PDB file of C-alpha atoms in Angstrom:
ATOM      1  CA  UNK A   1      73.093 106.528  77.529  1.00  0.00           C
ATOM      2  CA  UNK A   2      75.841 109.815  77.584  1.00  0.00           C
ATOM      3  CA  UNK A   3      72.754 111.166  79.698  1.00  0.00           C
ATOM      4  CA  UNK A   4      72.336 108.743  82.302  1.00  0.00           C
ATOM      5  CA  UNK A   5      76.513 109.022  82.977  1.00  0.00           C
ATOM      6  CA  UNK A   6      76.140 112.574  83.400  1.00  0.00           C
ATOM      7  CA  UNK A   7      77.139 114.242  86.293  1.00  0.00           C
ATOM      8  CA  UNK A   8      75.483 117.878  87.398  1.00  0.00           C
ATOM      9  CA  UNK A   9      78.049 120.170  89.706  1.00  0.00           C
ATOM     10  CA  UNK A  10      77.198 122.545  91.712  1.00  0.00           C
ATOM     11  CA  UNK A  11      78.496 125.399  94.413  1.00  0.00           C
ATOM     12  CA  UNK A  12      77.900 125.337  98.183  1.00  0.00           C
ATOM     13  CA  UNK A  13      78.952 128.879  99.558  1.00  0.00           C
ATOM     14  CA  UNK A  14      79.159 129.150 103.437  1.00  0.00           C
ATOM     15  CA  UNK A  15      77.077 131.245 104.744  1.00  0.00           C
ATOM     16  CA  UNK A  16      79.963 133.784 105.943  1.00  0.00           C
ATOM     17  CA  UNK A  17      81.090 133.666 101.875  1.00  0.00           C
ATOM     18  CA  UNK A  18      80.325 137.461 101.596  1.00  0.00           C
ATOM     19  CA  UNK A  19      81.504 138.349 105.116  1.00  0.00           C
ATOM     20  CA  UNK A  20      85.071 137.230 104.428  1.00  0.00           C
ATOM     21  CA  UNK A  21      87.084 140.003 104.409  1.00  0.00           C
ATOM     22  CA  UNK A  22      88.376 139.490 100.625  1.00  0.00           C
ATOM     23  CA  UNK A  23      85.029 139.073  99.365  1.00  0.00           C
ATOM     24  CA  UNK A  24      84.014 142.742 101.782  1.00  0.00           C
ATOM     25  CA  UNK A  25      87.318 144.064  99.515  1.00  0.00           C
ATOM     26  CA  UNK A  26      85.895 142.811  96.571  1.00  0.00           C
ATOM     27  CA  UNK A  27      82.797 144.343  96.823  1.00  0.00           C
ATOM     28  CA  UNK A  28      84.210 147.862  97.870  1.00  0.00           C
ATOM     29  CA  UNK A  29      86.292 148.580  94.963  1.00  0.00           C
ATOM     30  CA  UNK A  30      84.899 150.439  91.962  1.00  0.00           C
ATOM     31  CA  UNK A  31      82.676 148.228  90.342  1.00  0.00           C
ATOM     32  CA  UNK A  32      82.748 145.385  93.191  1.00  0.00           C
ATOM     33  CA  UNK A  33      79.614 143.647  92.908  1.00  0.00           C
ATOM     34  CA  UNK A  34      80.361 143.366  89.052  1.00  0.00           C
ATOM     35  CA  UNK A  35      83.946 141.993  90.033  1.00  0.00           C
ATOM     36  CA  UNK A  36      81.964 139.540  92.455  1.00  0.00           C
ATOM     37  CA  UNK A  37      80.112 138.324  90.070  1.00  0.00           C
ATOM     38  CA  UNK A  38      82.408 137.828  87.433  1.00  0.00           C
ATOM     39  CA  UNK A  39      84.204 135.580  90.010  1.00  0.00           C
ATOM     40  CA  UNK A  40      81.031 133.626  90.909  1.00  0.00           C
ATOM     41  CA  UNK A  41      81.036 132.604  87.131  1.00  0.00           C
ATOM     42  CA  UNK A  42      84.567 131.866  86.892  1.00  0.00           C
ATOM     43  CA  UNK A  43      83.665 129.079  89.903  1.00  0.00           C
ATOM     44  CA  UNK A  44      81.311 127.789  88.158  1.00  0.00           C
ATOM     45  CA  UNK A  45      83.490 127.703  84.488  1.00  0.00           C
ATOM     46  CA  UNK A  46      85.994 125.853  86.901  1.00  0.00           C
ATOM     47  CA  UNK A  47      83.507 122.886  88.796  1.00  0.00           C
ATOM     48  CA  UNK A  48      84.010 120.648  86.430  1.00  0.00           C
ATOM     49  CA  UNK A  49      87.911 120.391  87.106  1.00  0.00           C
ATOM     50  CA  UNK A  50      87.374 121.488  90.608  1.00  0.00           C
ATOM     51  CA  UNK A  51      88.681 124.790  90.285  1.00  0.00           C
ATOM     52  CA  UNK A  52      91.412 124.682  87.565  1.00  0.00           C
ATOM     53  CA  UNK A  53      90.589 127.357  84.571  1.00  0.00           C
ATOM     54  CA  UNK A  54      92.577 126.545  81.598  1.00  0.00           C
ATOM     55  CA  UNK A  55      93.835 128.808  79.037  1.00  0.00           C
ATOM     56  CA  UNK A  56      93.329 127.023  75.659  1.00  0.00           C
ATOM     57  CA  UNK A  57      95.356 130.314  73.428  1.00  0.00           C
ATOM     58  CA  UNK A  58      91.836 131.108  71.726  1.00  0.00           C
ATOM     59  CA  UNK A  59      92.352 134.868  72.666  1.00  0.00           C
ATOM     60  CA  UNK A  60      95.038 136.628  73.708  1.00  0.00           C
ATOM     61  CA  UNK A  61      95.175 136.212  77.428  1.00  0.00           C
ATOM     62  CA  UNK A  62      93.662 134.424  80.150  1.00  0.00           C
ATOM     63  CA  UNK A  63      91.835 137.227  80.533  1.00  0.00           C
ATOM     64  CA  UNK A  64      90.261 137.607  77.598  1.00  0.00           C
ATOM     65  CA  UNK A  65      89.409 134.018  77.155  1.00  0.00           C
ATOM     66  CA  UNK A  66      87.446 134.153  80.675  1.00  0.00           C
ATOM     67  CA  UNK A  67      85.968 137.123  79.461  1.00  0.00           C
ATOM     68  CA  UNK A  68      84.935 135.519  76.395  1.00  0.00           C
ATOM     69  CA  UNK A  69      83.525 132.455  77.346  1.00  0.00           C
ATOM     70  CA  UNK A  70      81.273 134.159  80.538  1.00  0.00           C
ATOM     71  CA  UNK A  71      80.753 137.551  78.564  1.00  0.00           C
ATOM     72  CA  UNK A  72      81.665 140.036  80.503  1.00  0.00           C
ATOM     73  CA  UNK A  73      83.749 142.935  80.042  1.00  0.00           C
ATOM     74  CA  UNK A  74      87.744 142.203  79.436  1.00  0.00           C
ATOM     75  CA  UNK A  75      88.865 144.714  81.872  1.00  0.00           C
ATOM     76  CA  UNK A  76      86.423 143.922  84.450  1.00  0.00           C
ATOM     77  CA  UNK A  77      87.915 140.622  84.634  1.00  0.00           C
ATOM     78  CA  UNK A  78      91.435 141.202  84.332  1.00  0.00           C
ATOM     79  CA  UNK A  79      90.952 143.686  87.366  1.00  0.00           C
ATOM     80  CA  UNK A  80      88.738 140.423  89.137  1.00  0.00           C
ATOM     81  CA  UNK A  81      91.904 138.218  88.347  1.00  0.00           C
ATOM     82  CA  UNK A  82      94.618 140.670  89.929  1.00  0.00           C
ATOM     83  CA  UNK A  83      92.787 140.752  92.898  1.00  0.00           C
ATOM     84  CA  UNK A  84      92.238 137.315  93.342  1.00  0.00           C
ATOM     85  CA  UNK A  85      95.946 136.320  92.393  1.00  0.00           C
ATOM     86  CA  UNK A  86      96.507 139.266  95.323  1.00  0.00           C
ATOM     87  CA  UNK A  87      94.614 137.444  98.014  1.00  0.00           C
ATOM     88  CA  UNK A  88      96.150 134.398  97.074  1.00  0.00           C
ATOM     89  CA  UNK A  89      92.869 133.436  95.906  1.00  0.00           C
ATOM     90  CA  UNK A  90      93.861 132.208  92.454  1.00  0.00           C
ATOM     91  CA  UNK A  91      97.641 130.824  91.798  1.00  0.00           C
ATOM     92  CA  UNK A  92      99.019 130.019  88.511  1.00  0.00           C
ATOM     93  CA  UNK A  93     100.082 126.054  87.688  1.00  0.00           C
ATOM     94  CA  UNK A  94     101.287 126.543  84.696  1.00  0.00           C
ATOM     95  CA  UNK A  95     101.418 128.968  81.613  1.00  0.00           C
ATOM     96  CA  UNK A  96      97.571 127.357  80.674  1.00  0.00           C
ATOM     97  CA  UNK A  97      95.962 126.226  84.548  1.00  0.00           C
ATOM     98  CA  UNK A  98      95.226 128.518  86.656  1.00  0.00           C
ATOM     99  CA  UNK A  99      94.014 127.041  90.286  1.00  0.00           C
ATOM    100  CA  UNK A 100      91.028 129.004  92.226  1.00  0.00           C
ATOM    101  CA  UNK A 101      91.628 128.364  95.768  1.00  0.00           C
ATOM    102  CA  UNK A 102      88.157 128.257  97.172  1.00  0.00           C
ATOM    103  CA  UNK A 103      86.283 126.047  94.868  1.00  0.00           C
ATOM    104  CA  UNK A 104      87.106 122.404  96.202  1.00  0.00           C
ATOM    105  CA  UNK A 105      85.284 122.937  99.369  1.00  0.00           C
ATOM    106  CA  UNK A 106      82.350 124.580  97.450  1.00  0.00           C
ATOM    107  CA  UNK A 107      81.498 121.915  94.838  1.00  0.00           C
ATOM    108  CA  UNK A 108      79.641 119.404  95.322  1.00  0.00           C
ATOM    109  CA  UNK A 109      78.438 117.369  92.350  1.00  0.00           C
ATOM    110  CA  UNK A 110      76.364 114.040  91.271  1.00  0.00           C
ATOM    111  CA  UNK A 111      75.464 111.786  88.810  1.00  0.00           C
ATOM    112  CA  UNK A 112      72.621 111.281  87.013  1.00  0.00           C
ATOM    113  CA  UNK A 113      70.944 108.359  88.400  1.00  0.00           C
ATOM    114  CA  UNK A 114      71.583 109.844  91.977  1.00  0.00           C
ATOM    115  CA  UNK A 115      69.747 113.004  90.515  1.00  0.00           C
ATOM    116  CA  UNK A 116      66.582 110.844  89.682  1.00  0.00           C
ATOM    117  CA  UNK A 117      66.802 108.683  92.809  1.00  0.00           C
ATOM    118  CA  UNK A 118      66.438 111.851  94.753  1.00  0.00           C
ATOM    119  CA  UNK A 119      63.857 113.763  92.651  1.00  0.00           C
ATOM    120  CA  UNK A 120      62.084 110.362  92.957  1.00  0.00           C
ATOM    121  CA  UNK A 121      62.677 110.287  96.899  1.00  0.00           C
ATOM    122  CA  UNK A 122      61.050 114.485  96.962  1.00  0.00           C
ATOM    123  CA  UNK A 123      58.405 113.586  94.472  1.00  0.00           C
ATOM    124  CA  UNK A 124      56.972 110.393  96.755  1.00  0.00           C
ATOM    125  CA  UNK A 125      57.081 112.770  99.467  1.00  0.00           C
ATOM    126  CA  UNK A 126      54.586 115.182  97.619  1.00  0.00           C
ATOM    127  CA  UNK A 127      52.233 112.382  96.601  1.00  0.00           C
ATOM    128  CA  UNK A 128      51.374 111.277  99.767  1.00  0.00           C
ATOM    129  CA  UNK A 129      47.983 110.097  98.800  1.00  0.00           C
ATOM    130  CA  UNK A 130      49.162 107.157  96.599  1.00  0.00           C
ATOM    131  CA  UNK A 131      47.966 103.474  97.127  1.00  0.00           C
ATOM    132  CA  UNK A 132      50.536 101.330  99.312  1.00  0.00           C
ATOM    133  CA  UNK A 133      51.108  99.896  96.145  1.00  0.00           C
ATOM    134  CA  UNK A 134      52.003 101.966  94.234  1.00  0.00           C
ATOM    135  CA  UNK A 135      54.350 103.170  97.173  1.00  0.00           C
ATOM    136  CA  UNK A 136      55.758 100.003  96.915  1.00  0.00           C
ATOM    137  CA  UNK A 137      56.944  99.752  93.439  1.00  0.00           C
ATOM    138  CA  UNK A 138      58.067 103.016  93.772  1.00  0.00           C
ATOM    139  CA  UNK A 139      60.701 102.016  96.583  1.00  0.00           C
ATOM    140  CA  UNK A 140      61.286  98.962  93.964  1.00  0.00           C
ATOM    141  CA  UNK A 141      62.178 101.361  91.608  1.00  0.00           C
ATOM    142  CA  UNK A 142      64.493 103.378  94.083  1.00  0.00           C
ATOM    143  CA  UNK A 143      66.328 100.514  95.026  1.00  0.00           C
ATOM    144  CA  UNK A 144      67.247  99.485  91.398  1.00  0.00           C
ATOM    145  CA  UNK A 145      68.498 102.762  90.664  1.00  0.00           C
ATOM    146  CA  UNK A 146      70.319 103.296  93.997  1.00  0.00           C
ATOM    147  CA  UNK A 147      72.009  99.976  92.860  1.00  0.00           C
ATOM    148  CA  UNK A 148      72.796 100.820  89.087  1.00  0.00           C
ATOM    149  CA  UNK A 149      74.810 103.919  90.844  1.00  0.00           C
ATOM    150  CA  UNK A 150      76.401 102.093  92.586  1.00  0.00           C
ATOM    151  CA  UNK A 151      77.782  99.636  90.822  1.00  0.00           C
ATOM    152  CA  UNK A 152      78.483 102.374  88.157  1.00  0.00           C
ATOM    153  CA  UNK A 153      80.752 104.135  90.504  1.00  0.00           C
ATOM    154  CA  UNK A 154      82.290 100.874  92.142  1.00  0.00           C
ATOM    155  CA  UNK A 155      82.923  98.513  89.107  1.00  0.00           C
ATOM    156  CA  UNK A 156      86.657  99.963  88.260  1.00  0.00           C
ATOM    157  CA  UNK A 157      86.930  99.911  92.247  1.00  0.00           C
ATOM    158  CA  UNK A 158      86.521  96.009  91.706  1.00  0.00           C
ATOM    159  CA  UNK A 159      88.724  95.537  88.810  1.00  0.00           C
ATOM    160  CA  UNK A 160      91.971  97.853  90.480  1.00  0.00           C
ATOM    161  CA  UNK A 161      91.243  96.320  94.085  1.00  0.00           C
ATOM    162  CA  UNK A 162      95.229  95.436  94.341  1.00  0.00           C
ATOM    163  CA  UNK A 163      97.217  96.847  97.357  1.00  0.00           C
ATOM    164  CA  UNK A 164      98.867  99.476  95.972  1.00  0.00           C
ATOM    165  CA  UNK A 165      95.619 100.910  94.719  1.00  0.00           C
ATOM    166  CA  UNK A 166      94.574 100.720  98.010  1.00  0.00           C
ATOM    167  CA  UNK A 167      97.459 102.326  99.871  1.00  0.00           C
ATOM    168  CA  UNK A 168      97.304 104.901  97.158  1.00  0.00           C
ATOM    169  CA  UNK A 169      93.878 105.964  98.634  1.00  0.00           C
ATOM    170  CA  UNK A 170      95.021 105.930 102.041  1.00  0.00           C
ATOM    171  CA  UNK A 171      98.333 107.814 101.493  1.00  0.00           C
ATOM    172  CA  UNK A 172      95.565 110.734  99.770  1.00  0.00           C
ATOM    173  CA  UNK A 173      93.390 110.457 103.215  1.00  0.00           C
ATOM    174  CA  UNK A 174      96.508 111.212 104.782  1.00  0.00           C
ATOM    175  CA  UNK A 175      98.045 113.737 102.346  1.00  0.00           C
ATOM    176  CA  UNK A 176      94.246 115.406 102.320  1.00  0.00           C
ATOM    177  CA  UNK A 177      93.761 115.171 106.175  1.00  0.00           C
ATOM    178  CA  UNK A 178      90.244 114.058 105.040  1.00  0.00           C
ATOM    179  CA  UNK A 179      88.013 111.207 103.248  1.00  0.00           C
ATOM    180  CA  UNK A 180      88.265 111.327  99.857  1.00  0.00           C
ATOM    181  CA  UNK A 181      85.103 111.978  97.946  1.00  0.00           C
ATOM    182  CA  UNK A 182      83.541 109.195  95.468  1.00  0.00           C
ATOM    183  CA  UNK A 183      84.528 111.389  92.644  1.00  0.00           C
ATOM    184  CA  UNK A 184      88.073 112.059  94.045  1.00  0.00           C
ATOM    185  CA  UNK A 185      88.119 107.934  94.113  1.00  0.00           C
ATOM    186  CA  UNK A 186      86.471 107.184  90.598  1.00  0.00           C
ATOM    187  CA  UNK A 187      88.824 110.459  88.757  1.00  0.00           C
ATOM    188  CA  UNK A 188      92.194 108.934  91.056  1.00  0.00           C
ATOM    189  CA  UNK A 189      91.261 105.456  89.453  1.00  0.00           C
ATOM    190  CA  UNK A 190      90.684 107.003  86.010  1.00  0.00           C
ATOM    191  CA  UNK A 191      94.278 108.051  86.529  1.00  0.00           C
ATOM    192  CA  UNK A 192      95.414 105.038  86.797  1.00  0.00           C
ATOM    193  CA  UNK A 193      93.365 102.810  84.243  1.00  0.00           C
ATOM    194  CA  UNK A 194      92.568 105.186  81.226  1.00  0.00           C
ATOM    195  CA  UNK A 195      95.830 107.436  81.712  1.00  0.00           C
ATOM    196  CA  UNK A 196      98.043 104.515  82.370  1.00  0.00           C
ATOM    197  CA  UNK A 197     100.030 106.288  84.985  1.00  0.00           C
ATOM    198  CA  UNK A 198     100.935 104.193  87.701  1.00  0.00           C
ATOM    199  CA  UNK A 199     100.045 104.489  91.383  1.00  0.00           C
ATOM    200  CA  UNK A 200     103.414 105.363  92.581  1.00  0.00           C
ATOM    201  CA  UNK A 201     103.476 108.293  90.201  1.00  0.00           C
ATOM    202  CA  UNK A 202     100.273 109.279  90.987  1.00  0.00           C
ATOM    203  CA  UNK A 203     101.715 109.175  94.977  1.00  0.00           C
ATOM    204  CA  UNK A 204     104.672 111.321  93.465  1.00  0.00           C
ATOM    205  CA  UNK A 205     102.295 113.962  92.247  1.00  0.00           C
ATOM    206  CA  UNK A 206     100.584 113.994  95.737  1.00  0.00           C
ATOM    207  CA  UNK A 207     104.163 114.341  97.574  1.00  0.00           C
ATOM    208  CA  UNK A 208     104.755 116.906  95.110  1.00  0.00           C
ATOM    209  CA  UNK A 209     101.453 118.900  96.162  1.00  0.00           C
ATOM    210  CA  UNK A 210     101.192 118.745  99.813  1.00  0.00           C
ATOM    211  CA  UNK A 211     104.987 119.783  99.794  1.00  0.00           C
ATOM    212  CA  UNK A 212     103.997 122.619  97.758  1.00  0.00           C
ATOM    213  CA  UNK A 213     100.920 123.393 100.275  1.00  0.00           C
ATOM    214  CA  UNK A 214      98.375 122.541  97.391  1.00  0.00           C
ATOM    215  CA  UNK A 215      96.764 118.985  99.041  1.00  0.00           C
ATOM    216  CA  UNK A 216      93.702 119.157  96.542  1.00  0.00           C
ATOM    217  CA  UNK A 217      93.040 116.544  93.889  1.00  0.00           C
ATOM    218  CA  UNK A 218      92.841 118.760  90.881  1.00  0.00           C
ATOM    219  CA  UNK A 219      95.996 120.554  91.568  1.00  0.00           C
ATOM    220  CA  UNK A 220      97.634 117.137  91.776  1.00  0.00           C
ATOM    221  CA  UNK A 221      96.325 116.323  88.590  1.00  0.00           C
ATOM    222  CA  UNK A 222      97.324 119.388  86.682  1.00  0.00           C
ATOM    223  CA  UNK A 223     101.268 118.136  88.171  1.00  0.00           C
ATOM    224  CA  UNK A 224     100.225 114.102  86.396  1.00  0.00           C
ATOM    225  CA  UNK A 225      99.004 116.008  83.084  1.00  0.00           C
ATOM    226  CA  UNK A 226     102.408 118.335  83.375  1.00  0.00           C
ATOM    227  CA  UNK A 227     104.146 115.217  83.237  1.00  0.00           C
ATOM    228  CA  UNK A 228     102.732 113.077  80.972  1.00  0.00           C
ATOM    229  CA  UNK A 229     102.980 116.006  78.575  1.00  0.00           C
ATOM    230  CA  UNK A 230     106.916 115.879  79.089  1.00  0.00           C
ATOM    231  CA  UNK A 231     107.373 112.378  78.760  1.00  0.00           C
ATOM    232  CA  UNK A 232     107.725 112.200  82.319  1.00  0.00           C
ATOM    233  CA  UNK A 233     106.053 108.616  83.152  1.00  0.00           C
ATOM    234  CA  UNK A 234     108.128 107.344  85.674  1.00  0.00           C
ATOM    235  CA  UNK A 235     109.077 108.274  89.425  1.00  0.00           C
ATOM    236  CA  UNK A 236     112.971 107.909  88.496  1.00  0.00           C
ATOM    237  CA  UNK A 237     112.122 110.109  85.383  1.00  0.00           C
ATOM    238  CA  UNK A 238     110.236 112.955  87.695  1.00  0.00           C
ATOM    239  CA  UNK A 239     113.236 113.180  90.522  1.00  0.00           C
ATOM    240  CA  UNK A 240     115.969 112.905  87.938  1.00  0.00           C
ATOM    241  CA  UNK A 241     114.222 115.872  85.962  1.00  0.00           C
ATOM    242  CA  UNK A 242     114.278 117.532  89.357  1.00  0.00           C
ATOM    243  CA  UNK A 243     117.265 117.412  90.505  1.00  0.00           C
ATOM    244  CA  UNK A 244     118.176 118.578  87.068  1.00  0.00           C
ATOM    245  CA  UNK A 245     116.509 121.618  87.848  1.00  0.00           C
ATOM    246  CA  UNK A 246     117.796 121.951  90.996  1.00  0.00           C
ATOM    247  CA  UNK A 247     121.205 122.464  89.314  1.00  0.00           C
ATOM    248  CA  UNK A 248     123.116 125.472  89.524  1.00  0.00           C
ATOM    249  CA  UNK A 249     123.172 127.256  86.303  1.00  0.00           C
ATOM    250  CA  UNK A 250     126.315 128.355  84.665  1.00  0.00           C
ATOM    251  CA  UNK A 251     126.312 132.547  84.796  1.00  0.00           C
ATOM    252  CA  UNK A 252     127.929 134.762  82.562  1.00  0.00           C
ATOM    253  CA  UNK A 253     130.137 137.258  83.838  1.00  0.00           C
ATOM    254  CA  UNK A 254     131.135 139.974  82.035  1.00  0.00           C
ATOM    255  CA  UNK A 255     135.361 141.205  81.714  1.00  0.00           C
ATOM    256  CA  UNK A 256     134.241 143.922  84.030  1.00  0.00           C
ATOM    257  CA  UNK A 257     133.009 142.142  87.029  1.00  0.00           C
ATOM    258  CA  UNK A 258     135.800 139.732  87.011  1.00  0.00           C
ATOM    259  CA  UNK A 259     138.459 143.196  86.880  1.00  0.00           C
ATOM    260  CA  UNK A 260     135.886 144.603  89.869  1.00  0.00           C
ATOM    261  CA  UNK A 261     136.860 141.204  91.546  1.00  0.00           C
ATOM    262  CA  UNK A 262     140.217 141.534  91.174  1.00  0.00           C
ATOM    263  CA  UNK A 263     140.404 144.808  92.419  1.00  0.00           C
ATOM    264  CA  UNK A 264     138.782 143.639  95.347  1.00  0.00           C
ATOM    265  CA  UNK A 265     141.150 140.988  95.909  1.00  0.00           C
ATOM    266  CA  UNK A 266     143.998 143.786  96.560  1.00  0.00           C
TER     267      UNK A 266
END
C-alpha cells in the first residue's frame, strides 16, 4: 500500500543547462566538473522538498552533512556551496534550509499509479501483435488506474472545496504568475488539513515570499514551518512579531561618544 502512494521525482535540465554562464564558471575552476557534479547530486538530495536542503546538526556544518550523505569530498563541496551562494544560486532560509534556486523548474515528479499507467501505455505500444481483446482489457485496466489516481489526488480537493480554499489557489496563480502543479495543490492542501494552518496564514506566507522575490512553493513553506515552530499560528501573531522586529533597538553608547557629541555641539 506505502508503494502504490509513492511518488518518483525526477530532474529536467534545459538543454542550455551547461551553456549558462555559471555552470561554464563552474566547470572552469580547479576541479569543475567534480564541483558540477557534486551540485547535480545536491538537486537531486533536494527534489523531494523542491529544492530546500536541510541541515539536521548530524555533522558539523552544512557542508559536511551534504558531503556526508552524497559522499564526496568535504572541501569539494564547501567550495561547490560558496560558489553557488555567489551566483545567487543557493540562498540561506534559515540557520537549517538552505533554498537551491534552480530546482523548481527542473523537477518534475509522479506517483505511482501514474508510473504504471504509463509503463502500461509504452508496453501496449511494444506488443502490437496482441488480440483486440486482449487490447481491450488492457485499456480497461488503464482506465481504472487513471481513475484510482485521480481520485487519490482529488479526494482532499473534495473535502476542502470551501471558498477560501479556493481563492487561496488563485491568489498562488497570481503570486506564481503560473498554474500551480497537482503536487503544489495536494502539498498547499496538506498545509491546511494535516498542519492545521489556516488559509489566510498560508496567504501570509505567500505575501511574505513574493515580497521577498522567492514566489516558489517550498520556500513558502519553509516561512509556514518557521512559524509554526515559533508559535506563530495566526496572521495577527505573524505581523505583530514583525513589527516587533521592525523596532528600533536600544544602542549603547559609550561615556566617550556622548563627550565626542558634546564637543561637537560647541
Amino acid at each position: 500500500m506505502a508503494n502504490a502512494n509513492k511518488r518518483y521525482y525526477w530532474i529536467q535540465l534545459a538543454q542550455d543547462f551547461f551553456k549558462s554562464k555559471e555552470m561554464k564558471l563552474l566547470r572552469k575552476i580547479a576541479g569543475g566538473d567534480t564541483h558540477t557534479i557534486i551540485y547535480l547530486k545536491m538537486m537531486l538530495l533536494s527534489l523531494e522538498d523542491n529544492g530546500i536542503l536541510f541541515f539536521d546538526g548530524v555533522a558539523d556544518n552544512l557542508a559536511e552533512e551534504i558531503a556526508l550523505v552524497i559522499d564526496e569530498d568535504v572541501e569539494n563541496v564547501k567550495i561547490t556551496l560558496v560558489f553557488l551562494q555567489s551566483k545567487k544560486l543557493l540562498s540561506k532560509i534559515s540557520d537549517r534550509e538552505y533554498f537551491l534556486e534552480q530546482v523548481p523548474e527542473m523537477v518534475g515528479s509522479e506517483t505511482a499509479s501514474a508510473r504504471r499507467v504509463r509503463k502500461h501505455r509504452e508496453n501496449q505500444k511494444v506488443l502490437q501483435s496482441n488480440s483486440d481483446e486482449t487490447n481491450g482489457n488492457g485499456e480497461k485496466e488503464k482506465e481504472q488506474e487513471i481513475d484510482i489516481d485521480i481520485n487519490l489526488s482529488s479526494s482532499s480537493c473534495i473535502n476542502n472545496s470551501d471558498y477560501s480554499i479556493k481563492q487561496l489557489f488563485k491568489d498562488f496563480e497570481a503570486g506564481f504568475g503560473r498554474l500551480l502543479s497537482p503536487f503544489e495543490i495536494e502539498d498547499i492542501q496538506k498545509f491546511a488539513t494535516e498542519e492545521g494552518l489556516s488559509p489566510e496564514l498560508i496567504r501570509e506566507a505567500l505575501k511574505e515570499g513574493v515580497f521577498r522575490n522567492k514566489p516558489v512553493w517550498n520556500y513558502i513553506k519553509a516561512i509556514l514551518r518557521n512559524w509554526k515552530n515559533d508559535k506563530l499560528l495566526t496572521v495577527e501573531l505573524v505581523r505583530a512579531r514583525q513589527q516587533e522586529q521592525e523596532l528600533p533597538k536600544n544602542v549603547d553608547v559609550s561615556p566617550e561618544f556622548l563627550e565626542a557629541m558634546d564637543l561637537w555641539k560647541e
